[in-house]
Coordinates of N, CA and C in Angstrom, one line a residue:
M173 N 88.5 129.6 127.0 CA 89.1 127.9 127.3 C 89.2 126.9 128.6
V174 N 88.7 128.5 129.5 CA 89.1 128.3 130.8 C 87.7 128.1 131.1
S175 N 86.5 128.8 130.3 CA 85.2 129.2 130.7 C 84.4 128.2 130.2
I176 N 84.9 127.4 129.2 CA 85.0 126.1 129.1 C 84.9 125.0 129.6
L177 N 85.6 125.0 130.5 CA 86.3 123.5 131.4 C 85.2 123.6 132.6
K178 N 85.4 125.5 132.9 CA 84.7 125.4 134.2 C 83.0 124.6 134.1
Y179 N 81.9 125.3 133.4 CA 80.8 124.9 132.4 C 80.6 123.1 132.4
T180 N 82.2 122.4 131.6 CA 82.1 121.5 132.6 C 81.9 120.5 133.4
A181 N 83.0 121.6 134.1 CA 82.8 120.4 135.3 C 82.2 120.8 136.3
I182 N 81.1 122.3 136.4 CA 79.9 122.1 137.0 C 79.2 121.4 136.4
R183 N 78.4 120.2 135.4 CA 77.8 120.3 134.6 C 77.7 118.7 135.1
I184 N 79.2 117.9 135.0 CA 80.0 116.9 135.6 C 79.4 116.4 136.7
V185 N 79.5 118.2 137.8 CA 79.4 117.7 139.5 C 77.8 117.3 139.8
L186 N 76.8 117.7 138.6 CA 75.6 117.8 139.1 C 75.3 117.0 138.5
I187 N 75.5 115.9 137.6 CA 75.1 114.5 136.9 C 75.3 114.1 138.2
A188 N 77.2 114.4 138.6 CA 77.2 112.9 139.5 C 76.9 113.3 141.1
G189 N 76.3 114.1 141.4 CA 75.2 114.7 142.9 C 73.9 114.6 142.3
F190 N 73.2 114.5 141.3 CA 71.7 113.5 141.4 C 71.9 112.2 141.3
A191 N 72.6 111.3 140.4 CA 73.2 110.4 140.7 C 73.4 109.8 141.4
G192 N 73.7 110.0 142.6 CA 74.5 109.9 144.2 C 73.1 109.7 145.0
V193 N 71.8 111.1 144.5 CA 70.8 110.8 145.1 C 69.9 109.9 144.5
F194 N 69.5 109.8 143.4 CA 68.9 108.7 142.9 C 69.4 107.7 142.8
Y195 N 70.3 107.3 142.9 CA 70.9 105.9 143.8 C 70.6 105.1 145.2
L196 N 71.0 106.6 145.9 CA 70.4 106.2 147.4 C 68.7 106.4 147.4
L197 N 68.3 106.8 146.9 CA 66.3 106.6 146.9 C 66.3 105.1 146.4
G198 N 66.8 104.2 145.5 CA 67.0 103.1 144.5 C 66.7 102.8 143.3
M199 N 66.6 103.7 142.6 CA 67.3 103.9 141.3 C 67.9 103.6 140.6
R200 N 68.3 102.8 139.7 CA 69.6 102.0 139.1 C 68.6 101.4 137.7
S201 N 70.0 100.6 137.1 CA 70.0 100.3 135.7 C 70.5 101.6 134.9
Y202 N 70.6 101.4 133.7 CA 69.9 102.7 133.2 C 69.6 103.6 133.2
L203 N 68.3 103.8 134.2 CA 67.5 104.6 134.2 C 68.1 105.7 135.4
L204 N 68.7 105.0 135.6 CA 69.5 106.6 137.1 C 70.3 106.3 136.2
A205 N 71.0 106.1 135.4 CA 72.0 107.3 134.1 C 71.1 109.1 132.9
F206 N 70.5 108.5 132.9 CA 69.5 108.9 131.8 C 68.7 109.7 132.8
V207 N 68.2 109.4 134.2 CA 67.5 110.4 135.2 C 68.4 111.4 135.3
A208 N 69.8 110.9 135.8 CA 70.8 111.6 136.3 C 71.4 112.6 135.0
I209 N 71.3 112.8 134.1 CA 72.1 112.5 132.9 C 70.6 114.5 132.5
I210 N 69.8 113.8 132.9 CA 68.3 114.8 132.3 C 68.6 116.2 133.2
C211 N 68.7 115.5 135.1 CA 68.2 116.6 136.3 C 69.2 117.3 135.3
G212 N 70.7 116.9 135.1 CA 71.4 117.7 135.6 C 71.6 118.5 134.2
A213 N 71.4 117.8 133.6 CA 71.0 118.8 132.4 C 69.9 120.2 132.5
M214 N 69.0 120.2 133.1 CA 68.2 121.1 133.7 C 68.6 121.8 134.9
A215 N 69.4 121.4 135.5 CA 69.8 122.2 136.8 C 70.5 123.0 136.2
G216 N 72.0 123.3 135.3 CA 73.1 123.2 134.4 C 72.1 124.5 134.3
F217 N 71.6 124.1 133.4 CA 70.5 125.5 132.3 C 70.1 126.1 133.4
I218 N 69.4 126.1 134.1 CA 68.7 126.4 135.1 C 69.3 127.3 135.8
F219 N 70.5 127.5 136.8 CA 71.0 128.0 137.9 C 72.5 128.1 137.2
F220 N 72.7 127.1 136.5 CA 74.1 128.7 135.9 C 73.7 129.2 134.2
P221 N 72.6 129.9 133.9 CA 73.4 130.1 132.3 C 74.4 131.3 132.0
R222 N 74.1 132.2 133.2 CA 75.7 132.9 132.8 C 77.6 131.8 132.4
Q223 N 77.4 130.9 133.0 CA 78.5 130.2 132.6 C 78.2 129.6 131.5
G224 N 76.9 128.6 131.3 CA 77.6 128.5 129.5 C 76.7 129.1 129.2
Q225 N 76.5 130.8 129.1 CA 76.9 131.6 127.5 C 78.3 132.4 127.8
E226 N 78.9 131.9 128.1 CA 80.2 132.1 128.3 C 81.5 131.0 127.7
A227 N 81.3 129.9 128.3 CA 81.3 128.5 127.4 C 80.7 128.5 126.0
A228 N 79.6 128.7 125.4 CA 79.2 128.9 124.5 C 80.2 130.1 123.5
G229 N 80.2 131.4 124.3 CA 80.9 132.1 123.6 C 82.5 132.3 123.8
S230 N 83.3 131.5 123.9 CA 84.5 130.7 123.4 C 84.4 129.8 122.8
V231 N 83.5 129.2 122.4 CA 83.6 127.9 121.4 C 82.9 128.9 120.0
E232 N 81.9 129.7 119.8 CA 82.3 130.8 119.0 C 83.5 131.1 118.3
S233 N 84.3 132.2 119.6 CA 85.7 132.5 118.9 C 86.2 131.1 118.2
L234 N 86.2 130.1 119.4 CA 87.4 129.0 118.5 C 87.1 129.1 117.4
V235 N 86.1 128.9 116.6 CA 85.0 128.4 115.8 C 85.7 129.2 114.8
S236 N 85.8 130.6 115.0 CA 85.7 131.9 114.2 C 87.0 131.9 113.8
K237 N 87.5 132.0 115.2 CA 88.8 132.0 114.1 C 89.8 130.6 113.2
R238 N 89.6 129.9 113.6 CA 89.3 129.3 113.2 C 89.0 128.8 111.8
E239 N 88.0 129.4 111.3 CA 87.6 130.3 109.7 C 88.2 130.8 109.3
H240 N 88.7 131.8 109.7 CA 89.2 132.9 109.4 C 90.6 132.7 108.6
E241 N 91.3 131.3 109.7 CA 92.8 131.1 109.2 C 92.6 131.0 107.4
P242 N 93.9 130.8 106.6 CA 94.6 129.9 106.0 C 94.4 128.9 105.7
A243 N 94.5 127.9 105.5 CA 94.2 126.0 104.8 C 96.1 126.1 104.6
K244 N 96.3 125.5 106.0 CA 98.0 124.6 105.6 C 97.5 123.8 104.6
K245 N 99.0 123.6 104.2 CA 99.0 122.7 103.3 C 100.2 122.3 103.6
P246 N 100.7 121.1 102.9 CA 102.1 120.3 103.5 C 103.1 121.2 103.3
A247 N 103.8 121.1 103.5 CA 105.6 122.1 102.9 C 105.9 120.6 102.2
S248 N 105.9 119.4 101.9 CA 106.2 119.1 100.7 C 105.4 117.6 99.9
G249 N 106.2 116.9 98.7 CA 105.1 116.2 98.4 C 104.1 116.5 97.4
P250 N 103.2 115.3 96.9 CA 102.9 115.7 95.9 C 100.9 116.0 96.9
S251 N 100.1 117.0 96.5 CA 98.6 116.7 96.7 C 97.8 115.8 97.2
D252 N 96.7 115.7 97.4 CA 95.8 114.4 97.3 C 95.4 114.1 95.8
E253 N 95.4 115.6 95.4 CA 94.3 115.5 94.5 C 96.0 115.3 93.6
D254 N 96.3 115.9 93.3 CA 97.6 115.6 92.0 C 97.6 113.5 91.5
I255 N 97.6 112.5 93.4 CA 98.1 111.6 93.2 C 96.2 110.6 92.8
E256 N 95.3 111.7 93.1 CA 94.3 111.1 92.7 C 94.4 110.9 91.1
D257 N 94.6 112.2 90.8 CA 94.4 112.7 89.2 C 95.4 111.9 88.7
E258 N 96.3 111.0 88.8 CA 97.4 110.4 88.3 C 96.8 109.3 88.8
I259 N 95.6 108.1 89.6 CA 95.4 107.3 89.7 C 94.0 107.0 88.7
I260 N 93.8 108.4 88.4 CA 92.2 108.1 87.3 C 92.9 107.7 86.0
H261 N 93.6 109.2 85.5 CA 94.4 108.7 83.5 C 95.2 107.3 84.1
E262 N 96.0 107.0 85.0 CA 96.0 105.0 84.7 C 95.2 104.5 84.6
T263 N 94.3 104.3 85.0 CA 93.2 103.4 85.4 C 92.2 104.3 83.6
T264 N 92.0 104.7 83.2 CA 91.0 105.2 82.2 C 92.4 105.3 80.7
G265 N 93.6 104.7 80.9 CA 94.4 104.1 80.3 C 93.9 103.0 79.5
R266 N 94.1 102.5 80.8 CA 94.1 100.7 80.8 C 92.8 99.6 80.3
E267 N 91.8 100.8 80.2 CA 90.5 100.6 80.2 C 90.6 101.1 78.4
S268 N 90.8 101.8 77.7 CA 91.0 102.4 76.7 C 91.7 101.2 75.8
R269 N 92.7 100.4 76.6 CA 93.6 99.7 75.5 C 92.7 98.5 75.1
S270 N 92.3 98.2 76.5 CA 91.5 97.1 77.0 C 89.9 96.5 76.5
A271 N 89.9 98.5 75.7 CA 88.5 98.5 75.0 C 88.6 97.7 73.3
E272 N 89.9 97.9 73.1 CA 90.9 97.7 72.3 C 90.3 96.2 71.6
V273 N 90.5 95.7 72.6 CA 90.9 94.1 72.8 C 89.6 92.8 72.5
V274 N 88.6 94.0 72.4 CA 87.4 92.9 72.8 C 86.8 92.6 71.3
N275 N 86.8 91.2 70.9 CA 86.2 90.5 70.2 C 84.7 90.9 69.9
P276 N 84.4 91.6 68.2 CA 83.3 92.5 68.5 C 81.9 90.9 67.2
E277 N 82.7 89.9 67.4 CA 81.6 88.9 66.3 C 81.0 87.8 67.9
P278 N 80.4 87.1 66.9 CA 79.3 86.7 68.6 C 80.3 85.2 68.0
T279 N 79.8 84.2 69.2 CA 80.1 83.4 69.1 C 79.1 82.1 69.0
G280 N 78.5 82.1 68.4 CA 77.1 81.5 67.9 C 76.2 80.2 69.6
T281 N 76.7 81.5 70.4 CA 75.3 80.8 71.6 C 74.8 82.1 71.7
A282 N 73.5 82.0 72.7 CA 72.1 82.6 72.7 C 72.4 83.0 74.2
E283 N 72.0 84.4 74.2 CA 71.8 84.0 75.9 C 70.3 84.0 76.5
A284 N 69.5 84.1 77.1 CA 68.3 83.9 77.7 C 67.7 84.7 77.7
G285 N 66.2 84.1 76.5 CA 65.5 85.3 76.3 C 65.3 85.1 75.0
T286 N 66.7 84.9 74.2 CA 67.0 85.3 72.9 C 66.2 84.6 71.7
Q287 N 66.7 84.9 70.4 CA 65.9 83.7 69.9 C 67.3 83.7 68.8
M288 N 67.9 82.2 68.2 CA 68.5 83.0 67.9 C 68.9 82.6 65.9
P289 N 68.7 82.6 65.0 CA 68.2 82.9 63.5 C 68.2 82.0 63.4
E290 N 67.2 81.0 62.3 CA 67.0 79.8 61.5 C 67.7 79.3 60.7
G291 N 67.8 78.0 61.4 CA 68.6 76.7 60.3 C 70.4 77.0 61.1
D292 N 70.3 77.8 62.0 CA 71.4 78.1 63.2 C 71.8 76.1 63.7
A293 N 72.8 76.6 63.6 CA 73.7 74.6 64.1 C 73.2 74.3 66.0
A294 N 73.2 76.1 66.7 CA 72.6 75.4 67.5 C 71.3 75.6 67.7
T295 N 70.3 76.1 66.6 CA 68.9 75.3 67.5 C 69.0 73.9 66.9
E296 N 69.2 73.7 65.7 CA 68.5 72.5 65.5 C 68.7 71.4 66.0
T297 N 70.3 71.5 66.9 CA 71.5 70.2 67.8 C 70.3 70.5 69.3
Q298 N 70.2 71.6 69.5 CA 69.5 71.4 71.4 C 67.7 71.2 71.2
E299 N 67.6 71.6 72.1 CA 65.6 71.1 72.6 C 65.8 72.1 73.5
R300 N 64.4 72.9 73.3 CA 64.3 73.6 74.0 C 63.9 73.2 75.3
P301 N 63.6 73.6 76.4 CA 63.0 72.8 78.1 C 61.2 72.5 77.5
E302 N 60.5 74.1 76.9 CA 59.2 74.1 76.8 C 58.8 73.3 76.2
Q303 N 59.5 73.0 74.8 CA 58.8 72.5 73.8 C 59.2 70.9 74.8
R304 N 60.0 70.4 75.3 CA 59.6 68.4 75.2 C 58.0 68.4 75.8

């Protein structure tokens, strides 16, 4: 963990140093920040490779420790999966009950683009706009 903080401090100092130099040379705005970050990253990569490798090794060891630890479960209360299953069962129960209530009989009106059978009262009393 110390190597990560050490390498981070080195990179911050390099970026701040390059930003100061470029500021004194007259560079301003977002270009100053962009060039300082690029130059600081390159200088850290070239002049401090050992510290970078130590920091990368520390990160790798932290990740491998976390992968090998068993997952911690909460001590009490239902799990998220149990709550989700309960909600799904409640929702599917309502849908099946509401599907039984649907009226299967036609109402006598046709949807747009469909034709009703001839002799129906709705087609006899209404005139279609295309036929006018």
